[in-house]
CSV table of C-alpha atoms in Angstrom, one decimal:
chain,number,residue,atom,x,y,z
I,29,UNK,CA,-20.3,-5.9,-1.3
I,30,UNK,CA,-19.9,-6.8,-4.9
I,31,UNK,CA,-18.3,-4.3,-7.2
I,32,UNK,CA,-17.3,-4.2,-10.9
I,33,UNK,CA,-13.7,-5.3,-11.7
I,34,UNK,CA,-11.1,-2.8,-12.8
I,35,UNK,CA,-7.8,-3.8,-14.4
I,36,UNK,CA,-4.5,-2.0,-14.2
I,37,UNK,CA,-1.2,-2.9,-15.8
I,38,UNK,CA,-0.6,-5.4,-18.5
I,39,UNK,CA,1.2,-3.0,-20.8
I,40,UNK,CA,4.6,-4.4,-21.8
I,41,UNK,CA,6.3,-6.2,-18.9
I,42,UNK,CA,3.9,-4.7,-16.3
I,43,UNK,CA,1.9,-7.2,-14.2
I,44,UNK,CA,-1.8,-7.1,-14.8
I,45,UNK,CA,-3.8,-6.7,-11.5
I,46,UNK,CA,-7.6,-6.8,-10.9
I,47,UNK,CA,-9.2,-4.5,-8.4
I,48,UNK,CA,-12.7,-5.2,-7.1
I,49,UNK,CA,-15.1,-8.0,-7.9
I,50,UNK,CA,-13.8,-11.3,-6.6
I,51,UNK,CA,-10.1,-10.2,-6.7
I,52,UNK,CA,-8.0,-10.2,-3.6
I,53,UNK,CA,-7.6,-6.8,-1.8
I,54,UNK,CA,-4.4,-5.2,-3.0
I,55,UNK,CA,-1.9,-3.2,-1.1
I,56,UNK,CA,-0.6,0.2,-2.3
I,57,UNK,CA,2.0,2.7,-1.1
I,58,UNK,CA,3.4,5.9,-2.5
I,59,UNK,CA,7.0,6.9,-3.3
I,60,UNK,CA,8.1,9.7,-1.0
I,61,UNK,CA,10.8,11.4,-3.0
I,62,UNK,CA,11.1,13.4,-6.2
I,63,UNK,CA,11.8,11.4,-9.4
I,64,UNK,CA,12.5,14.3,-11.6
I,65,UNK,CA,15.6,13.7,-13.8
I,66,UNK,CA,15.6,9.9,-13.4
I,67,UNK,CA,14.9,9.4,-17.1
I,68,UNK,CA,18.4,10.6,-17.9
I,69,UNK,CA,20.1,9.2,-14.8
I,70,UNK,CA,20.5,5.4,-15.4
I,71,UNK,CA,22.3,4.8,-12.1
I,72,UNK,CA,19.7,6.4,-9.9
I,73,UNK,CA,16.9,4.8,-11.9
I,74,UNK,CA,18.4,1.4,-11.5
I,75,UNK,CA,18.6,1.9,-7.7
I,76,UNK,CA,15.0,3.0,-7.6
I,77,UNK,CA,13.9,0.0,-9.6
I,78,UNK,CA,15.7,-2.2,-7.1
I,79,UNK,CA,13.8,-0.6,-4.3
I,80,UNK,CA,10.5,-1.0,-6.2
I,81,UNK,CA,11.3,-4.7,-6.6
I,82,UNK,CA,12.0,-5.0,-2.9
I,83,UNK,CA,8.6,-3.4,-2.1
I,84,UNK,CA,7.0,-5.9,-4.4
I,85,UNK,CA,8.6,-8.8,-2.6
I,86,UNK,CA,7.3,-7.4,0.7
I,87,UNK,CA,3.8,-7.5,-0.6
I,88,UNK,CA,3.2,-4.2,-2.4
I,89,UNK,CA,0.9,-4.6,-5.4
I,90,UNK,CA,0.7,-1.0,-6.7
I,91,UNK,CA,3.0,2.0,-6.3
I,92,UNK,CA,2.0,5.6,-6.8
I,93,UNK,CA,4.2,8.5,-7.7
I,94,UNK,CA,3.6,12.3,-7.4
I,95,UNK,CA,4.0,13.9,-10.9
I,96,UNK,CA,4.1,17.7,-10.4
I,97,UNK,CA,6.0,18.5,-13.6
I,98,UNK,CA,7.0,17.3,-17.0
I,99,UNK,CA,10.4,16.1,-15.8
I,100,UNK,CA,8.7,13.8,-13.3
I,101,UNK,CA,6.2,12.5,-16.0
I,102,UNK,CA,9.1,11.5,-18.3
I,103,UNK,CA,11.0,10.0,-15.4
I,104,UNK,CA,7.9,7.9,-14.5
I,105,UNK,CA,7.6,6.6,-18.0
I,106,UNK,CA,11.2,5.5,-17.9
I,107,UNK,CA,10.8,3.8,-14.5
I,108,UNK,CA,7.6,2.0,-15.5
I,109,UNK,CA,9.4,0.5,-18.5
I,110,UNK,CA,11.8,-1.2,-16.1
I,111,UNK,CA,9.6,-2.8,-13.5
I,112,UNK,CA,6.8,-5.3,-13.4
I,113,UNK,CA,4.8,-3.5,-10.7
I,114,UNK,CA,1.9,-1.4,-11.9
I,115,UNK,CA,2.7,2.3,-11.3
I,116,UNK,CA,0.2,5.1,-10.8
I,117,UNK,CA,0.8,8.8,-11.7
I,118,UNK,CA,-0.7,11.2,-9.2
I,119,UNK,CA,-1.8,14.3,-11.1
I,120,UNK,CA,-3.2,17.6,-9.9
I,121,UNK,CA,-4.3,20.6,-11.9
I,122,UNK,CA,-2.5,20.0,-15.2
I,123,UNK,CA,-4.1,17.4,-17.4
I,124,UNK,CA,-1.2,17.5,-19.8
I,125,UNK,CA,1.0,15.7,-17.2
I,126,UNK,CA,-1.4,12.8,-17.4
I,127,UNK,CA,-1.1,12.7,-21.2
I,128,UNK,CA,2.7,12.7,-20.9
I,129,UNK,CA,2.6,9.8,-18.5
I,130,UNK,CA,0.4,7.8,-20.8
I,131,UNK,CA,3.1,7.8,-23.4
I,132,UNK,CA,4.8,5.1,-21.4
I,133,UNK,CA,3.6,1.9,-19.6
I,134,UNK,CA,2.1,3.8,-16.6
I,135,UNK,CA,-0.8,1.6,-15.4
I,136,UNK,CA,-3.2,4.2,-14.0
I,137,UNK,CA,-3.8,7.9,-13.5
I,138,UNK,CA,-5.0,9.4,-10.2
I,139,UNK,CA,-6.9,12.6,-10.8
I,140,UNK,CA,-9.5,14.8,-9.1
I,141,UNK,CA,-11.7,16.1,-11.9
I,142,UNK,CA,-12.7,19.0,-9.7
I,143,UNK,CA,-9.2,20.4,-9.9
I,144,UNK,CA,-8.3,19.4,-13.4
I,145,UNK,CA,-10.5,22.2,-14.7
I,146,UNK,CA,-12.5,22.2,-18.0
I,147,UNK,CA,-14.6,19.2,-18.9
I,148,UNK,CA,-12.6,18.9,-22.2
I,149,UNK,CA,-9.4,18.3,-20.1
I,150,UNK,CA,-11.0,15.4,-18.2
I,151,UNK,CA,-12.3,14.0,-21.5
I,152,UNK,CA,-8.8,14.1,-23.0
I,153,UNK,CA,-7.4,12.1,-20.1
I,154,UNK,CA,-10.3,9.6,-20.3
I,155,UNK,CA,-9.8,9.2,-24.1
I,156,UNK,CA,-6.0,8.7,-23.6
I,157,UNK,CA,-6.6,6.1,-20.8
I,158,UNK,CA,-9.2,4.3,-22.9
I,159,UNK,CA,-6.8,4.0,-25.9
I,160,UNK,CA,-4.0,2.9,-23.6
I,161,UNK,CA,-6.0,0.5,-21.5
I,162,UNK,CA,-5.1,2.4,-18.3
I,163,UNK,CA,-7.4,2.9,-15.3
I,164,UNK,CA,-8.3,6.1,-13.4
I,165,UNK,CA,-8.5,6.6,-9.7
I,166,UNK,CA,-10.7,9.5,-8.6
I,167,UNK,CA,-9.2,10.9,-5.4
I,168,UNK,CA,-11.4,12.9,-3.0
I,169,UNK,CA,-10.4,14.2,0.4
I,170,UNK,CA,-11.7,16.7,2.9
I,171,UNK,CA,-9.4,19.4,1.5
I,172,UNK,CA,-10.8,19.2,-2.0
I,173,UNK,CA,-14.6,19.6,-1.6
I,174,UNK,CA,-16.6,21.6,-4.1
I,175,UNK,CA,-17.3,25.1,-2.8
I,176,UNK,CA,-21.0,24.6,-2.4
I,177,UNK,CA,-20.5,21.5,-0.3
I,178,UNK,CA,-17.7,23.0,1.7
I,179,UNK,CA,-20.1,26.0,2.5
I,180,UNK,CA,-22.7,23.6,3.7
I,181,UNK,CA,-20.2,21.7,5.9
I,182,UNK,CA,-19.0,25.0,7.4
I,183,UNK,CA,-22.6,26.1,8.0
I,184,UNK,CA,-23.3,22.8,9.8
I,185,UNK,CA,-26.0,21.7,7.4
I,186,UNK,CA,-24.1,18.8,5.9
I,187,UNK,CA,-21.7,16.3,7.5
I,188,UNK,CA,-18.2,16.0,6.2
I,189,UNK,CA,-18.7,12.3,5.4
I,190,UNK,CA,-21.8,13.1,3.3
I,191,UNK,CA,-19.9,15.8,1.5
I,192,UNK,CA,-17.1,13.4,0.6
I,193,UNK,CA,-19.6,10.8,-0.7
I,194,UNK,CA,-21.5,13.4,-2.7
I,195,UNK,CA,-18.2,14.8,-4.2
I,196,UNK,CA,-17.2,11.3,-5.2
I,197,UNK,CA,-20.6,10.7,-6.7
I,198,UNK,CA,-20.5,13.9,-8.8
I,199,UNK,CA,-17.1,13.1,-10.1
I,200,UNK,CA,-17.9,9.4,-10.9
I,201,UNK,CA,-20.9,10.7,-12.9
I,202,UNK,CA,-18.5,12.5,-15.2
I,203,UNK,CA,-16.9,9.1,-16.2
I,204,UNK,CA,-20.3,7.5,-16.5
I,205,UNK,CA,-21.3,10.1,-19.0
I,206,UNK,CA,-18.1,9.4,-20.9
I,207,UNK,CA,-18.8,5.6,-20.8
I,208,UNK,CA,-15.6,4.9,-19.0
I,209,UNK,CA,-15.9,2.3,-16.3
I,210,UNK,CA,-12.3,1.5,-15.4
I,211,UNK,CA,-12.5,3.7,-12.4
I,212,UNK,CA,-11.6,3.3,-8.7
I,213,UNK,CA,-12.8,5.9,-6.1
I,214,UNK,CA,-11.1,7.0,-2.9
I,215,UNK,CA,-12.6,9.2,-0.2
I,216,UNK,CA,-10.2,9.9,2.6
I,217,UNK,CA,-10.4,12.0,5.7
I,218,UNK,CA,-7.9,12.3,8.6
I,219,UNK,CA,-10.8,11.2,10.9
I,220,UNK,CA,-11.5,7.5,11.2
I,221,UNK,CA,-15.2,8.0,11.7
I,222,UNK,CA,-15.6,10.3,8.6
I,223,UNK,CA,-13.5,7.9,6.5
I,224,UNK,CA,-15.7,4.9,7.5
I,225,UNK,CA,-19.0,6.8,7.1
I,226,UNK,CA,-18.1,8.3,3.6
I,227,UNK,CA,-17.1,4.9,2.3
I,228,UNK,CA,-20.2,3.2,3.7
I,229,UNK,CA,-22.5,5.8,2.1
I,230,UNK,CA,-20.9,5.5,-1.3
I,231,UNK,CA,-20.6,1.7,-1.3
I,232,UNK,CA,-24.4,1.4,-0.5
I,233,UNK,CA,-25.2,3.1,-3.8
I,234,UNK,CA,-22.4,2.4,-6.3
I,235,UNK,CA,-20.6,-0.7,-7.7
I,236,UNK,CA,-17.3,1.2,-8.2
I,237,UNK,CA,-14.3,-0.4,-6.4
I,238,UNK,CA,-13.0,1.6,-3.5
I,239,UNK,CA,-9.5,2.5,-2.5
I,240,UNK,CA,-9.6,3.0,1.3
I,241,UNK,CA,-7.3,4.9,3.5
I,242,UNK,CA,-7.1,7.5,6.2
I,243,UNK,CA,-5.3,10.5,4.9
I,244,UNK,CA,-2.6,12.3,6.9
I,245,UNK,CA,-2.9,9.6,9.4
I,246,UNK,CA,0.2,10.6,11.2
I,247,UNK,CA,3.5,9.0,12.4
I,248,UNK,CA,4.0,5.2,12.6
I,249,UNK,CA,2.0,4.3,15.7
I,250,UNK,CA,-0.8,6.8,15.3
I,251,UNK,CA,-1.2,6.1,11.6
I,252,UNK,CA,-1.3,2.3,12.1
I,253,UNK,CA,-3.9,2.6,14.9
I,254,UNK,CA,-6.2,4.9,12.8
I,255,UNK,CA,-5.8,2.8,9.6
I,256,UNK,CA,-6.4,-0.5,11.5
I,257,UNK,CA,-9.6,0.8,13.0
I,258,UNK,CA,-10.9,2.2,9.7
I,259,UNK,CA,-9.8,-0.7,7.5
I,260,UNK,CA,-11.0,-3.5,9.8
I,261,UNK,CA,-14.5,-1.9,10.0
I,262,UNK,CA,-14.8,-1.5,6.3
I,263,UNK,CA,-13.2,-4.7,5.2
I,264,UNK,CA,-15.4,-6.7,7.6
I,265,UNK,CA,-18.4,-5.1,5.9
I,266,UNK,CA,-17.0,-6.2,2.5
I,267,UNK,CA,-16.0,-2.6,1.6
I,268,UNK,CA,-12.6,-1.9,0.1
I,269,UNK,CA,-10.8,-3.4,-2.9
I,270,UNK,CA,-7.4,-1.8,-2.4
I,271,UNK,CA,-5.7,-0.1,0.6
I,272,UNK,CA,-3.0,2.3,1.5
I,273,UNK,CA,-1.8,2.8,5.1
I,274,UNK,CA,-0.7,6.5,4.9
I,275,UNK,CA,2.2,7.0,7.3
I,276,UNK,CA,4.8,9.6,8.1
I,277,UNK,CA,7.2,6.8,7.7
I,278,UNK,CA,8.8,4.6,5.0
I,279,UNK,CA,6.9,3.0,2.1
I,280,UNK,CA,8.2,-0.4,3.5
I,281,UNK,CA,6.4,0.2,6.8
I,282,UNK,CA,3.2,1.2,4.9
I,283,UNK,CA,3.3,-2.1,3.0
I,284,UNK,CA,4.1,-4.2,6.1
I,285,UNK,CA,1.3,-2.5,8.1
I,286,UNK,CA,-1.1,-3.1,5.2
I,287,UNK,CA,-0.3,-6.8,4.8
I,288,UNK,CA,-0.7,-7.4,8.6
I,289,UNK,CA,-4.1,-5.7,8.6
I,290,UNK,CA,-5.3,-7.7,5.7
I,291,UNK,CA,-4.0,-10.9,7.3
I,292,UNK,CA,-5.7,-10.3,10.6
I,293,UNK,CA,-8.9,-9.3,8.8
I,294,UNK,CA,-8.9,-12.6,6.9
I,295,UNK,CA,-8.3,-10.9,3.5
I,296,UNK,CA,-4.8,-12.3,2.9
I,297,UNK,CA,-3.3,-15.7,3.7
I,298,UNK,CA,0.1,-17.3,3.5
I,299,UNK,CA,3.5,-15.6,3.7
I,300,UNK,CA,5.8,-15.3,6.6
I,301,UNK,CA,4.4,-14.3,10.0
I,302,UNK,CA,6.7,-12.9,12.7
I,303,UNK,CA,5.9,-13.2,16.4
I,304,UNK,CA,8.3,-11.7,18.9
I,305,UNK,CA,8.2,-10.9,22.6
I,306,UNK,CA,8.3,-7.2,23.7
I,307,UNK,CA,11.4,-7.9,25.9
I,308,UNK,CA,11.7,-7.5,29.7
I,309,UNK,CA,14.1,-7.6,32.5
I,310,UNK,CA,14.7,-11.4,32.0
I,311,UNK,CA,15.9,-10.9,28.4
I,312,UNK,CA,18.9,-12.8,27.4
I,313,UNK,CA,18.7,-12.1,23.7
I,314,UNK,CA,18.4,-8.8,21.9
I,315,UNK,CA,15.0,-9.4,20.3
I,316,UNK,CA,14.7,-5.8,18.9
I,317,UNK,CA,18.0,-5.9,17.1
I,318,UNK,CA,17.4,-9.3,15.6
I,319,UNK,CA,13.9,-8.4,14.4
I,320,UNK,CA,15.2,-5.1,12.9
I,321,UNK,CA,17.9,-7.0,11.0
I,322,UNK,CA,15.6,-9.8,9.7
I,323,UNK,CA,12.1,-8.4,9.3
I,324,UNK,CA,12.2,-7.2,5.7
I,325,UNK,CA,14.2,-10.2,4.5
I,326,UNK,CA,11.8,-12.6,6.2
I,327,UNK,CA,8.7,-10.9,5.0
I,328,UNK,CA,10.0,-11.1,1.4
I,329,UNK,CA,10.4,-14.8,1.5
I,330,UNK,CA,8.0,-17.0,-0.5
I,331,UNK,CA,7.2,-19.2,2.4
I,332,UNK,CA,4.1,-19.9,4.5
I,333,UNK,CA,5.7,-20.1,7.9
I,334,UNK,CA,5.6,-18.6,11.4
I,335,UNK,CA,8.9,-17.3,12.8
I,336,UNK,CA,9.3,-16.6,16.6
I,337,UNK,CA,11.9,-14.3,18.1
I,338,UNK,CA,11.9,-14.6,21.9
I,339,UNK,CA,14.0,-12.9,24.6
I,340,UNK,CA,14.9,-15.8,26.9
I,341,UNK,CA,15.3,-19.5,26.8
I,342,UNK,CA,12.9,-20.0,29.7
I,343,UNK,CA,9.8,-19.0,27.8
I,344,UNK,CA,11.0,-19.0,24.2
I,345,UNK,CA,10.4,-22.5,23.0
I,346,UNK,CA,7.2,-22.8,25.1
I,347,UNK,CA,5.6,-19.6,24.1
I,348,UNK,CA,6.8,-20.0,20.5
I,349,UNK,CA,6.0,-23.7,20.2
I,350,UNK,CA,3.5,-23.1,17.4
I,351,UNK,CA,6.3,-21.5,15.2
I,352,UNK,CA,7.9,-23.3,12.4
I,353,UNK,CA,11.2,-21.8,13.5
I,354,UNK,CA,12.3,-19.6,16.4
I,355,UNK,CA,15.3,-18.2,18.1
I,356,UNK,CA,16.0,-17.2,21.7
I,357,UNK,CA,19.1,-16.8,23.9
I,358,UNK,CA,20.8,-16.2,27.3
I,359,UNK,CA,24.3,-16.0,28.7
I,360,UNK,CA,26.0,-15.5,25.4
I,361,UNK,CA,24.3,-18.5,23.9
I,362,UNK,CA,21.4,-18.8,21.5
I,363,UNK,CA,19.0,-21.6,20.7
I,364,UNK,CA,17.2,-22.4,17.5
I,365,UNK,CA,13.9,-24.3,17.9
I,366,UNK,CA,11.4,-25.7,15.6
I,367,UNK,CA,7.8,-26.5,16.7
I,368,UNK,CA,8.9,-25.9,20.3
I,369,UNK,CA,11.9,-28.4,20.2
I,370,UNK,CA,15.4,-27.1,20.5
I,371,UNK,CA,17.5,-28.2,17.4
I,372,UNK,CA,20.7,-26.1,17.8
I,373,UNK,CA,22.5,-24.4,20.7
I,374,UNK,CA,25.2,-22.0,19.5
I,375,UNK,CA,27.3,-19.0,20.5
I,376,UNK,CA,25.2,-15.8,20.2
I,377,UNK,CA,27.7,-14.4,17.7
I,378,UNK,CA,26.8,-17.1,15.3
I,379,UNK,CA,23.0,-16.5,15.7
I,380,UNK,CA,22.4,-15.0,12.3
I,381,UNK,CA,24.5,-17.5,10.4
I,382,UNK,CA,22.9,-20.6,12.0
I,383,UNK,CA,19.4,-19.1,11.9
I,384,UNK,CA,19.9,-18.6,8.1
I,385,UNK,CA,21.1,-22.2,7.7
I,386,UNK,CA,18.1,-23.7,9.6
I,387,UNK,CA,15.7,-21.3,7.8
I,388,UNK,CA,16.9,-22.7,4.5
I,389,UNK,CA,15.8,-26.2,5.5
I,390,UNK,CA,12.1,-25.2,5.7
């Protein structure tokens, strides 16, 4: 489904990214720790910027930060000035925090007009974003429904997905009245079905780009399963301009899960693809340890290749013959193979060193 195009970033050194229209689906995650005080702590800020750059290399396009107080707002301004990734300020209740964030190169503000309060407060944020060239994301979830819609849901006269879509429509109308179109909407539930239904209902009526996600999706496995089911359904219907896989796990795992979902849905191409065996009683090579050591480094490479990590030399080169490079082992030895042909046989203790050498030739 075709939507309008919304732009975030482009202030100072920040990369400018398009959301919606014919732009690629972007990947987001959220920082999971407090940033208060980082504006006056150069050492901690430098370390955070390094981590942001690592997330960007993994495939993260946009990073959101909770901003519960003025200290966090000032810290986010300082962080945004030192990274090229567009950063989003997540604001609840106090519109003045959004205004504080917009003093720096913060790319977008996430608000829920329903909990910001007076119309004049929302208008102040819109005017500041308009002057700054920043976008706004309207965030709606099942815990923030208006009282009249919540009452209908509890009475059983309105479905929760319908309530989500109606809430988003009401809040989007506020920005239409203010002639501000640089808006992205998200409607999230912890239920896969409700998330799908709400986004389908909204997308059928509006051209606003949608940020899709299953909120409070759970720990790593549960969250990935729920997100995959919801995203694959919506993306295959052409719904969804940007995604976040919400996990009780690390931001890195959220990004990796997101890029794999987009790849399998045909929404992202290129990059490094890792295939590895699950391991069994025949294993002669510690697949799990090798993948854990190498995964993030491999996924951060600017290469369009497939890497195979297999547990035994019996099946390794054969099952991984399509891979550009692979590794397997047995009896204290490891083999490096390319396109199914063994190119090196080495001591297992030298596996990482030699693998890196051969990887560098691709």
